[in-house]
XYZ file of C-alpha atoms in Angstrom:
245
model
C 41.018 -99.994 2.939
C 43.344 -96.995 2.695
C 45.207 -95.855 5.816
C 43.258 -92.587 5.795
C 39.852 -94.285 5.764
C 40.977 -96.836 8.338
C 42.140 -94.000 10.594
C 38.747 -92.282 10.401
C 36.881 -95.488 11.240
C 39.302 -96.021 14.116
C 38.713 -92.453 15.341
C 34.955 -92.726 15.260
C 33.854 -96.297 15.741
C 36.416 -98.740 17.066
C 36.743 -99.469 20.755
C 39.975 -98.218 22.362
C 42.732 -100.682 21.600
C 40.812 -102.436 18.807
C 42.658 -102.359 15.510
C 41.627 -102.904 11.907
C 42.103 -106.463 10.664
C 42.698 -106.657 6.894
C 39.675 -108.055 5.120
C 37.391 -107.980 8.146
C 33.695 -108.103 7.268
C 32.222 -106.902 10.561
C 32.922 -104.265 13.177
C 32.499 -105.298 16.798
C 30.231 -102.970 18.763
C 30.586 -104.406 22.285
C 34.058 -104.719 23.803
C 35.311 -107.359 26.231
C 34.158 -105.213 29.161
C 30.605 -104.974 27.811
C 30.988 -101.359 26.728
C 29.838 -99.744 23.492
C 31.412 -96.998 21.424
C 29.510 -97.187 18.119
C 25.770 -97.640 17.586
C 23.773 -98.140 14.392
C 20.118 -97.483 13.549
C 18.871 -98.874 10.227
C 15.609 -98.765 8.303
C 14.555 -101.299 5.684
C 11.524 -103.068 4.222
C 11.526 -100.736 2.325
C 14.411 -98.366 2.816
C 12.975 -94.888 3.263
C 15.213 -91.897 3.890
C 12.217 -89.619 4.454
C 11.510 -91.610 7.634
C 15.054 -92.171 8.879
C 15.957 -88.546 8.214
C 13.647 -87.646 11.117
C 16.132 -89.378 13.407
C 19.113 -87.715 11.726
C 17.571 -84.252 12.083
C 16.036 -84.860 15.489
C 19.214 -85.875 17.268
C 20.818 -82.647 16.102
C 17.920 -80.247 16.680
C 16.177 -81.776 19.702
C 19.033 -83.547 21.483
C 21.853 -81.217 20.379
C 24.095 -84.088 19.315
C 26.556 -84.059 16.426
C 25.284 -85.536 13.178
C 25.659 -89.299 12.818
C 27.107 -90.727 9.618
C 24.590 -91.706 6.951
C 25.138 -94.950 5.062
C 23.478 -97.164 2.472
C 24.119 -100.812 3.273
C 24.302 -102.023 -0.326
C 21.301 -104.291 0.148
C 18.078 -102.980 1.604
C 18.593 -100.321 4.267
C 19.679 -96.850 5.187
C 21.826 -96.616 8.316
C 22.832 -93.979 10.863
C 26.157 -94.519 12.638
C 26.610 -92.874 16.045
C 30.043 -92.355 17.570
C 30.737 -91.949 21.295
C 33.892 -90.234 22.493
C 33.930 -92.558 25.515
C 32.424 -96.078 25.501
C 29.347 -96.586 27.692
C 27.830 -99.686 29.333
C 25.803 -101.732 26.884
C 22.629 -101.092 28.895
C 22.941 -97.349 28.249
C 23.579 -97.888 24.541
C 20.504 -100.109 24.264
C 18.392 -97.561 26.142
C 19.605 -94.792 23.816
C 18.771 -96.753 20.671
C 15.360 -97.813 21.948
C 14.687 -94.230 22.956
C 15.488 -92.974 19.461
C 13.155 -95.555 17.928
C 10.304 -94.693 20.274
C 10.699 -90.944 19.853
C 11.315 -90.634 16.128
C 9.970 -93.852 14.562
C 6.997 -94.733 16.797
C 4.677 -95.681 13.940
C 7.203 -97.748 11.975
C 6.753 -101.505 12.335
C 9.475 -102.870 14.642
C 10.765 -105.397 12.090
C 11.756 -102.525 9.794
C 14.001 -100.841 12.350
C 17.391 -102.362 13.103
C 19.229 -101.417 16.294
C 22.835 -102.499 16.819
C 23.900 -103.582 19.348
C 20.565 -105.180 20.149
C 18.648 -106.798 22.995
C 18.790 -110.156 21.224
C 22.569 -110.344 21.252
C 23.636 -108.737 17.965
C 26.985 -107.173 18.865
C 28.498 -106.287 15.488
C 27.655 -104.586 12.224
C 28.865 -104.948 8.651
C 31.925 -102.894 7.770
C 31.299 -99.992 5.386
C 32.263 -99.530 2.578
C 32.159 -103.098 1.291
C 31.173 -105.148 -1.750
C 27.966 -107.129 -1.355
C 28.886 -110.597 -2.566
C 28.751 -111.140 -6.317
C 25.960 -108.634 -6.846
C 28.310 -105.867 -7.910
C 26.668 -103.584 -5.361
C 28.465 -101.702 -2.603
C 27.667 -100.198 0.755
C 28.959 -96.694 1.428
C 28.765 -93.655 3.641
C 26.902 -90.867 1.853
C 26.564 -87.107 2.171
C 23.308 -85.773 3.680
C 22.302 -84.000 0.477
C 22.648 -87.222 -1.531
C 20.862 -89.605 0.829
C 17.430 -89.087 -0.706
C 18.541 -89.831 -4.276
C 18.873 -93.569 -3.574
C 15.137 -93.941 -3.010
C 14.306 -97.535 -2.112
C 17.591 -98.859 -3.577
C 20.181 -98.010 -0.907
C 23.264 -99.128 -2.802
C 26.056 -98.107 -5.136
C 26.752 -100.062 -8.309
C 30.402 -98.991 -8.285
C 32.935 -99.033 -5.438
C 32.997 -95.680 -3.610
C 36.232 -93.724 -3.576
C 37.939 -94.412 -0.272
C 39.407 -90.919 -0.043
C 35.915 -89.494 -0.494
C 34.634 -91.850 2.204
C 37.383 -90.678 4.540
C 36.534 -87.065 3.737
C 32.893 -87.624 4.728
C 33.848 -89.259 8.017
C 36.469 -86.613 8.709
C 33.724 -84.000 9.088
C 31.975 -85.919 11.860
C 32.369 -85.485 15.605
C 32.019 -87.942 18.462
C 29.318 -87.528 21.114
C 30.992 -86.367 24.324
C 29.861 -87.931 27.631
C 27.976 -84.880 28.908
C 25.991 -84.591 25.673
C 25.182 -88.303 25.668
C 23.959 -88.196 29.263
C 21.795 -85.161 28.513
C 20.311 -86.807 25.417
C 19.672 -90.064 27.245
C 17.658 -88.211 29.858
C 15.344 -86.791 27.179
C 14.481 -90.067 25.472
C 11.383 -92.147 26.318
C 13.118 -95.310 27.527
C 15.653 -93.313 29.500
C 12.899 -91.259 31.100
C 11.291 -94.485 32.330
C 14.635 -95.579 33.768
C 15.029 -92.257 35.534
C 11.804 -92.778 37.475
C 11.726 -96.468 38.404
C 9.724 -98.122 41.148
C 12.442 -98.908 43.689
C 10.055 -100.389 46.225
C 10.643 -103.894 44.829
C 13.693 -106.152 44.972
C 16.069 -103.482 43.682
C 15.536 -101.475 46.836
C 17.347 -104.016 48.997
C 20.732 -102.858 47.747
C 22.901 -101.135 50.274
C 26.340 -99.609 50.660
C 27.884 -96.137 50.718
C 28.265 -95.792 46.953
C 24.548 -96.418 46.415
C 23.400 -94.160 49.237
C 25.596 -91.272 48.129
C 24.107 -91.349 44.615
C 20.495 -92.117 45.588
C 19.220 -88.734 44.413
C 19.903 -89.791 40.811
C 17.730 -92.909 40.207
C 19.650 -93.883 37.066
C 22.970 -93.886 38.900
C 21.272 -95.698 41.761
C 20.220 -98.477 39.390
C 23.669 -98.617 37.803
C 25.230 -99.019 41.238
C 22.886 -101.891 42.006
C 23.562 -103.577 38.679
C 27.350 -103.330 39.101
C 27.510 -104.208 42.819
C 28.584 -107.860 43.171
C 27.348 -107.894 46.773
C 23.747 -107.333 45.669
C 21.633 -110.470 45.021
C 21.518 -111.472 41.357
C 17.726 -111.120 41.199
C 17.957 -107.500 42.340
C 20.694 -106.751 39.809
C 18.531 -108.193 37.038
C 15.581 -106.040 38.150
C 17.825 -102.965 38.070
C 19.015 -103.811 34.551
C 15.413 -104.236 33.402
C 14.475 -100.847 34.831
C 17.436 -99.218 33.092
C 16.394 -100.783 29.790
C 12.739 -99.883 30.247
C 11.698 -103.558 30.201
């Protein structure tokens, strides 16, 4: 990977302090503190840009977020790569991804939609661009006006130019915290988390930090989840409410 392309991936997707390792096959999405900077939504079985493009357009038009990168994974899926300017707790990242799926892909069978990181522990994603074994096919980031031309074969049969890949990524912007918070509040899962039933176990939490932020239910739940003095069962209930479980 050229220094220019590596620098763009570092700028957009790597956690602070994480560096490129030569020959690495995967990019970690959850850091040692359980925080997330990059998120990926994919669509396969079959790959269909006409469906995934609804997410790409919607986050820009409805949620007023910068455009995510578009990628073909060299195998069977289109991908959207989201970049956060500041890493967020994994629970918020999961809520965001689930919210996007519910809002923009509600009728797509769940097994076709990949969300990374995921509820079932997937905490990395394949590095792009990369060769796909001995197939001769490659994954790559692609321009919006070229995404549709791949049809149901989301791959390149030649290695993409790394300078061109860097140029594509260089046009992208990270999602700033205020924009992410605003978008999260508009998504279905997040909306559920913003109006939880706090009459159950989660309501036993106490302390000045919780009381001062009680008017914002989401922050209230985050305080409970992160407060070591709160019983574990209550912290689990708070996490479930945040995730819309």
